[in-house]
XYZ file of C-alpha atoms in Angstrom:
155
model
C -64.501 37.197 -6.008
C -67.221 34.798 -5.603
C -64.792 33.084 -2.843
C -64.905 36.340 -1.279
C -68.548 37.054 -1.393
C -68.814 33.545 0.154
C -66.789 34.081 2.809
C -67.811 37.615 3.460
C -71.638 36.424 3.738
C -70.686 33.745 6.063
C -69.104 36.342 8.291
C -65.519 35.894 7.633
C -63.026 38.211 6.239
C -61.584 36.982 2.885
C -57.755 37.083 2.451
C -56.384 37.155 -1.067
C -56.316 33.324 -2.253
C -52.554 31.916 -2.105
C -50.082 31.306 -5.195
C -51.076 28.515 -7.283
C -48.914 25.619 -6.254
C -47.734 24.858 -9.726
C -45.998 28.465 -9.478
C -42.981 27.018 -7.810
C -41.023 24.234 -9.019
C -41.009 21.250 -6.813
C -43.690 22.713 -4.724
C -43.597 21.686 -0.904
C -47.118 22.124 0.189
C -47.868 22.363 4.070
C -51.141 21.257 5.368
C -52.147 23.205 8.276
C -54.826 21.761 10.395
C -55.938 24.827 12.708
C -57.654 23.844 15.622
C -58.124 26.234 18.675
C -56.356 28.864 20.673
C -56.491 29.535 24.743
C -55.786 32.097 26.825
C -56.452 35.070 23.991
C -56.466 38.346 26.039
C -59.179 40.642 25.873
C -58.480 43.226 23.397
C -61.576 45.271 22.486
C -63.058 47.778 24.734
C -66.559 46.539 24.053
C -66.659 42.940 24.031
C -63.812 40.351 24.083
C -61.494 39.748 21.037
C -62.136 38.816 17.303
C -59.012 36.294 16.867
C -57.416 35.365 13.604
C -54.000 33.694 12.673
C -52.039 34.896 10.163
C -49.232 32.452 8.287
C -46.221 33.668 6.413
C -43.586 31.795 4.608
C -41.618 34.187 2.516
C -43.932 36.045 0.422
C -46.902 33.811 0.946
C -49.281 34.543 3.458
C -52.359 32.882 4.283
C -55.212 34.043 7.042
C -57.779 31.995 8.954
C -61.411 33.333 9.295
C -61.932 35.697 12.158
C -63.725 34.333 15.407
C -65.765 36.910 16.678
C -66.127 38.362 20.171
C -64.244 35.158 21.813
C -61.540 34.640 24.236
C -61.322 30.982 23.557
C -61.699 30.649 19.593
C -62.248 27.051 17.855
C -61.539 27.343 13.922
C -60.852 23.449 12.933
C -60.047 24.710 9.553
C -57.660 23.333 6.897
C -55.269 25.443 5.218
C -52.576 24.692 2.364
C -49.828 26.599 2.035
C -47.525 26.502 -0.727
C -43.812 26.945 0.531
C -41.651 28.666 -1.889
C -38.141 27.378 -2.550
C -35.247 28.058 0.299
C -37.758 29.121 2.866
C -37.031 27.194 6.020
C -39.331 29.235 8.341
C -43.182 29.703 8.675
C -44.137 32.928 11.098
C -47.726 32.069 12.926
C -49.223 35.295 13.853
C -52.467 35.910 16.344
C -54.525 38.999 15.583
C -57.456 40.938 16.761
C -59.199 42.113 14.000
C -60.748 45.788 14.462
C -63.499 46.820 12.203
C -62.047 50.407 12.358
C -58.114 50.913 12.059
C -55.448 48.629 12.273
C -55.643 45.008 13.624
C -53.636 44.536 16.647
C -50.938 42.000 17.104
C -51.643 39.853 20.183
C -48.477 37.493 19.417
C -46.365 35.430 16.971
C -44.156 32.389 17.168
C -41.879 31.056 14.280
C -41.730 27.244 13.232
C -38.733 25.739 11.865
C -39.613 23.812 8.533
C -36.678 21.786 8.683
C -38.113 20.139 12.169
C -41.323 18.867 10.270
C -41.413 15.424 8.931
C -43.051 14.502 5.682
C -44.048 10.886 7.008
C -46.235 11.814 10.145
C -48.272 14.744 11.378
C -46.436 17.145 13.814
C -48.889 18.214 16.620
C -47.759 21.978 18.155
C -48.810 23.995 20.550
C -47.460 27.167 20.211
C -47.074 30.082 22.817
C -47.424 33.516 21.034
C -45.118 35.795 22.256
C -45.370 39.719 21.670
C -42.362 41.684 22.124
C -42.298 44.343 24.811
C -45.412 42.809 26.754
C -45.445 40.192 29.741
C -48.492 38.275 30.346
C -48.846 35.757 33.275
C -50.059 33.002 30.786
C -49.365 33.456 26.819
C -51.996 32.872 24.235
C -51.492 29.087 22.738
C -52.475 28.281 19.264
C -53.069 24.148 18.650
C -52.286 23.457 15.210
C -51.411 19.978 13.538
C -48.741 20.379 10.440
C -49.012 17.849 7.549
C -46.025 18.123 4.890
C -46.910 17.651 1.203
C -44.544 17.153 -1.666
C -41.346 14.458 -1.479
C -38.719 17.090 -1.884
C -37.248 19.759 0.292
C -38.404 18.640 3.832
C -36.279 18.122 6.738
C -36.732 14.705 7.486
C-alpha cells in the first residue's frame, strides 16, 4: 500500500505488484526497458492523450506509469516481469488513461518470447494495431527486452 501511495503522490496510477518470482518453479524473468512511444493519436476531447502500457503474459500483468497530456511519451522505466511456465507470448497494449470511465485501448502487439535470446538485448519498435481502425501512421513503442533465468528461453 505504501508503494501505491508513493506512486499516486508522484502523479502515477499504481497497478497491483506482480506475483513474486519465487512463485514459479524455474522462473523466467523478462526485464523490459520501456523507452518511449511515437505517433500516439489524440484520444481526449480536451488535451492530448494520457498513455500507459500494459504487459500481459498468461495471468501476469504489469502496467507502466501514466504520462499525462502527451502524444510522444517518454517513460525510461524498467519493469521486471515473471513469465509463468508454458507462456510463449507477451501481449503489449497501449492505453489512454481516463479519469472518468473506462480506459481506451489505442492498440496492441504480441511478442513471441521464443524469439528472444538470453545472451543479448533485443531492441523492438512495436507498431500498435487496433482492430477495425486504420491509421496513416500506427503508434510505435520502443522497448528493450533482456531475458533473465537460465531455462526456457528460445535461444
